[in-house]
Coordinates of N, CA and C in Angstrom, one line a residue:
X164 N -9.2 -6.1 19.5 CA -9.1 -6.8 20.8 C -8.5 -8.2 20.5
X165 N -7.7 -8.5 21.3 CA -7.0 -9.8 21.0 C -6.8 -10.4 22.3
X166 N -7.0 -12.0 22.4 CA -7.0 -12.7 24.0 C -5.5 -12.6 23.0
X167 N -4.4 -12.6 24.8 CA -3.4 -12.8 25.2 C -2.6 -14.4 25.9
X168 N -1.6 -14.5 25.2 CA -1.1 -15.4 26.2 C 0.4 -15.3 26.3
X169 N 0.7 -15.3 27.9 CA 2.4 -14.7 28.0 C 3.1 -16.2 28.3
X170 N 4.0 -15.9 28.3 CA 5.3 -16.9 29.0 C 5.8 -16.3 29.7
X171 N 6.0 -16.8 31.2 CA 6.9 -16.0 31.7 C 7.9 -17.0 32.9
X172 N 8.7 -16.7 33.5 CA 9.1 -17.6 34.4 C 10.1 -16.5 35.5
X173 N 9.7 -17.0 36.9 CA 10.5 -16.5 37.9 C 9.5 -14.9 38.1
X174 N 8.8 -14.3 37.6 CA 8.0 -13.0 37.3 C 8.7 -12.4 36.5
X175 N 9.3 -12.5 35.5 CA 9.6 -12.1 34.4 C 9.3 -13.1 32.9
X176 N 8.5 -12.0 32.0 CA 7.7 -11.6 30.6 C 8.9 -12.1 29.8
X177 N 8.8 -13.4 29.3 CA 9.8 -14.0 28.0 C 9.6 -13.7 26.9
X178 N 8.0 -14.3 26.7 CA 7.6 -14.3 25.2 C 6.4 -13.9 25.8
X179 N 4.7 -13.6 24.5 CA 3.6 -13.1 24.7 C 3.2 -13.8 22.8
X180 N 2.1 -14.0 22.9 CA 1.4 -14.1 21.8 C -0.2 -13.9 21.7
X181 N -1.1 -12.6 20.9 CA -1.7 -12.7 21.1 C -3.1 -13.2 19.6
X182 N -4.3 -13.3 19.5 CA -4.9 -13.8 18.5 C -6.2 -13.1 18.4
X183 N -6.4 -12.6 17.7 CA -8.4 -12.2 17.6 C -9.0 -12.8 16.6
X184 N -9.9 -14.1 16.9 CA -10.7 -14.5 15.6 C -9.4 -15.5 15.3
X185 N -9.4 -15.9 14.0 CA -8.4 -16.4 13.0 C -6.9 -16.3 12.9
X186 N -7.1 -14.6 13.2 CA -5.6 -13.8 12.2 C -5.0 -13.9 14.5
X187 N -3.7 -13.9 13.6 CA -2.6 -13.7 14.8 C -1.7 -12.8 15.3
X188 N -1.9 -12.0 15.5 CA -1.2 -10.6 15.8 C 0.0 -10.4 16.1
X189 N 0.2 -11.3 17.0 CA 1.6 -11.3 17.6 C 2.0 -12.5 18.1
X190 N 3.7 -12.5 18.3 CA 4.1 -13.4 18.6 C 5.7 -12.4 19.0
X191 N 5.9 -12.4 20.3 CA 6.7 -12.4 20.3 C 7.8 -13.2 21.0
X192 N 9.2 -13.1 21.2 CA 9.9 -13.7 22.3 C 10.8 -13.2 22.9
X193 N 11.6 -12.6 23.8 CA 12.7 -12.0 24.4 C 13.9 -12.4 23.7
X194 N 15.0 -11.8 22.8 CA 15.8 -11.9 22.5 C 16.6 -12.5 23.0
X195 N 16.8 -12.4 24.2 CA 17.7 -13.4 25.4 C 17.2 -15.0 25.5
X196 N 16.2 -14.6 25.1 CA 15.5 -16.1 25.1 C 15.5 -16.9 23.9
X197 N 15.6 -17.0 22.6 CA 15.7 -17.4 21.6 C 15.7 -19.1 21.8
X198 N 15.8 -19.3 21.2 CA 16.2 -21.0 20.9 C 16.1 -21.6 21.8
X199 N 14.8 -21.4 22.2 CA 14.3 -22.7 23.8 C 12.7 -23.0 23.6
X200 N 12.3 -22.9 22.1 CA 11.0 -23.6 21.9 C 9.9 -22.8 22.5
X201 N 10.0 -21.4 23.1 CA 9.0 -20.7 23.5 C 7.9 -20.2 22.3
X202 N 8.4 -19.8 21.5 CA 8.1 -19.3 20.3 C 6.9 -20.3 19.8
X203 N 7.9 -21.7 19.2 CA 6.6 -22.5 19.0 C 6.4 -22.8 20.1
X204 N 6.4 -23.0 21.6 CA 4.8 -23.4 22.1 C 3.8 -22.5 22.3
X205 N 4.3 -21.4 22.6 CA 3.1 -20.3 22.2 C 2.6 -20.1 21.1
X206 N 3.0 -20.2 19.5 CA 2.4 -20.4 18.5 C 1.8 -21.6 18.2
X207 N 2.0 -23.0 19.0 CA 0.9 -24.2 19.3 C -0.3 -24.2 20.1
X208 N -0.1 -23.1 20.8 CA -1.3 -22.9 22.0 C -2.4 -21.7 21.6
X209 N -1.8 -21.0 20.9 CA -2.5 -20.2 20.1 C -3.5 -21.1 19.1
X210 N -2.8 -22.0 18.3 CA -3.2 -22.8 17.3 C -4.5 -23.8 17.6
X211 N -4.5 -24.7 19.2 CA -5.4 -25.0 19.6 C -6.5 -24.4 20.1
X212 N -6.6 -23.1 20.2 CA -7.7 -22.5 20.4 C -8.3 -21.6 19.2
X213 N -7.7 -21.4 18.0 CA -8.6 -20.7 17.0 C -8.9 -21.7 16.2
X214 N -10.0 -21.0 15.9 CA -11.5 -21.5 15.0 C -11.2 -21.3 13.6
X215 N -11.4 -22.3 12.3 CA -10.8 -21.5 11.2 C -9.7 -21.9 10.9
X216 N -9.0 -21.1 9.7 CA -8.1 -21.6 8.9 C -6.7 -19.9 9.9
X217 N -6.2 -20.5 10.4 CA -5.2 -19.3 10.9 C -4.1 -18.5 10.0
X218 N -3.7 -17.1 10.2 CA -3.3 -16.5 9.9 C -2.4 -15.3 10.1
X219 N -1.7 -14.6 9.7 CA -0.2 -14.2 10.0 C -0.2 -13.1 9.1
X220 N 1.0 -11.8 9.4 CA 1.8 -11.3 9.0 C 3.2 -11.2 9.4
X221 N 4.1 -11.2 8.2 CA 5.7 -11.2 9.1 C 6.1 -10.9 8.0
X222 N 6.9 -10.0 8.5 CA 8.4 -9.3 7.5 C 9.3 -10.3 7.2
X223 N 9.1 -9.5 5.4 CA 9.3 -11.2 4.3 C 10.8 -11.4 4.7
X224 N 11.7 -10.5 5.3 CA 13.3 -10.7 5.4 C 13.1 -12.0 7.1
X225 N 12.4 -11.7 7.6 CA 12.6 -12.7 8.9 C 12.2 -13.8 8.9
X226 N 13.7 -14.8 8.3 CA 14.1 -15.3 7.9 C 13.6 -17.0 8.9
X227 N 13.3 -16.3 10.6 CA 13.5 -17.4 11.5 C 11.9 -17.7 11.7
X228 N 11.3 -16.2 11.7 CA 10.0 -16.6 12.1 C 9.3 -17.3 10.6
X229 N 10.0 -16.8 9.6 CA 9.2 -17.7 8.2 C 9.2 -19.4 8.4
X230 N 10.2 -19.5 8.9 CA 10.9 -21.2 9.3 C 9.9 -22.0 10.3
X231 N 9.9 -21.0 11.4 CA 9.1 -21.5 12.5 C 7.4 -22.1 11.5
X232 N 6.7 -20.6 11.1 CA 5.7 -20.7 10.8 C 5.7 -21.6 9.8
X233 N 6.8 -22.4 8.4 CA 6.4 -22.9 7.7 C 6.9 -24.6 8.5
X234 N 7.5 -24.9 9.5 CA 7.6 -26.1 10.2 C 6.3 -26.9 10.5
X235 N 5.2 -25.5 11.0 CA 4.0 -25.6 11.7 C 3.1 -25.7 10.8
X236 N 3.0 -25.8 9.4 CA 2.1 -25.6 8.5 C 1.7 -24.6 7.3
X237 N 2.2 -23.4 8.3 CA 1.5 -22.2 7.5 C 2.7 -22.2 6.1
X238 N 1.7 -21.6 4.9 CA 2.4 -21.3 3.9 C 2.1 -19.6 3.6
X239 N 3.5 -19.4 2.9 CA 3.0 -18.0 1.8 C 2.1 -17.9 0.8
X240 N 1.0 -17.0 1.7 CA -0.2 -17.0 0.2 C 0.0 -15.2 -0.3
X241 N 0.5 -14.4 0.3 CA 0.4 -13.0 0.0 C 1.9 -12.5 0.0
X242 N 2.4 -11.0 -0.6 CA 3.3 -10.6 -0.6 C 3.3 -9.1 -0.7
X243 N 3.3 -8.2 0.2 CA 2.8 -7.0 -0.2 C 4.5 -6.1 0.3
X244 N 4.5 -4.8 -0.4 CA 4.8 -3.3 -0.3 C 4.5 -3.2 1.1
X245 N 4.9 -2.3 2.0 CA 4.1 -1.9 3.3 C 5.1 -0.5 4.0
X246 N 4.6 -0.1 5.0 CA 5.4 0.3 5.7 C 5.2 -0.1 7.1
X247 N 6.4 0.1 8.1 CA 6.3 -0.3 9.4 C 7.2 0.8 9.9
X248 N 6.1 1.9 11.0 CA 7.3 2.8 12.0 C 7.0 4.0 10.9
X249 N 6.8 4.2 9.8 CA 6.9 5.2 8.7 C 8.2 4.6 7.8
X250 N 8.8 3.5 8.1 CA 10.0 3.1 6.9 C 9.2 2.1 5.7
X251 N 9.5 2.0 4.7 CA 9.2 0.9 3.8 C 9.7 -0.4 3.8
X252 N 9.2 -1.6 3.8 CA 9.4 -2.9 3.9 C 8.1 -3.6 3.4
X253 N 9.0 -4.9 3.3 CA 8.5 -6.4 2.6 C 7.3 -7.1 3.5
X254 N 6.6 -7.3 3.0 CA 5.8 -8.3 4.4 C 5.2 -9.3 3.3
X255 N 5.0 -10.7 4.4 CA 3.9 -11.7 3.7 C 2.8 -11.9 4.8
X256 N 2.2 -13.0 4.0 CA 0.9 -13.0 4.8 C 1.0 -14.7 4.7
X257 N 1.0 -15.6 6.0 CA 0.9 -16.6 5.6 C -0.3 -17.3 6.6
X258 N -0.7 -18.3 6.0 CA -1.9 -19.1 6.2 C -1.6 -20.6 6.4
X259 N -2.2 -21.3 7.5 CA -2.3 -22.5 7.3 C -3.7 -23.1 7.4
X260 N -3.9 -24.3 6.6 CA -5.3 -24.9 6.4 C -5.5 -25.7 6.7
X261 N -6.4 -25.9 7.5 CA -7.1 -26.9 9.0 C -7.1 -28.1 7.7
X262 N -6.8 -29.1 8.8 CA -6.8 -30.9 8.2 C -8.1 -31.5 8.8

């Protein structure tokens, strides 16, 4: 179970980010939409409402979302083997720690 929070404008779904507890499940943002700060403010607004030290997974190759998350604090603490879909891939796990 994870509370939700969307972006959307005009009634159309941009981005969505959702969170349960700590860990953060998703983040996403409409491809068309890129580079207009949706990303991080949904990953800021997420940030003010969890409890705890927050948390992440992202595929170690995505290169933009690693950037975002390490602008905002979070670091790489994990690095695992995985699969996604049934293919094999890289993933990290990154954390940031409440000040």
């Amino acid at each position: 179970k994870s509370t939700l929070l969307v972006w959307h404008d005009a009634g159309k779904v941009d981005g969505f980010a959702g969170y349960d507890g700590s860990y953060i499940g998703w983040l996403f943002v409409d491809p068309a939409m890129f580079r207009r700060g949706i990303a991080r403010a949904l990953l800021r607004a997420i940030l003010e409402r969890i409890e705890g030290e927050p948390w992440l997974w992202s595929m170690k190759h995505n290169a933009a979302a690693i950037a975002l998350y390490r602008s905002e604090g979070f670091a790489i603490v994990e690095e695992r083997e995985t699969q996604n879909g049934g293919l094999p891939c890289s993933a990290v796990k990154l954390s940031r720690r409440r000040s």
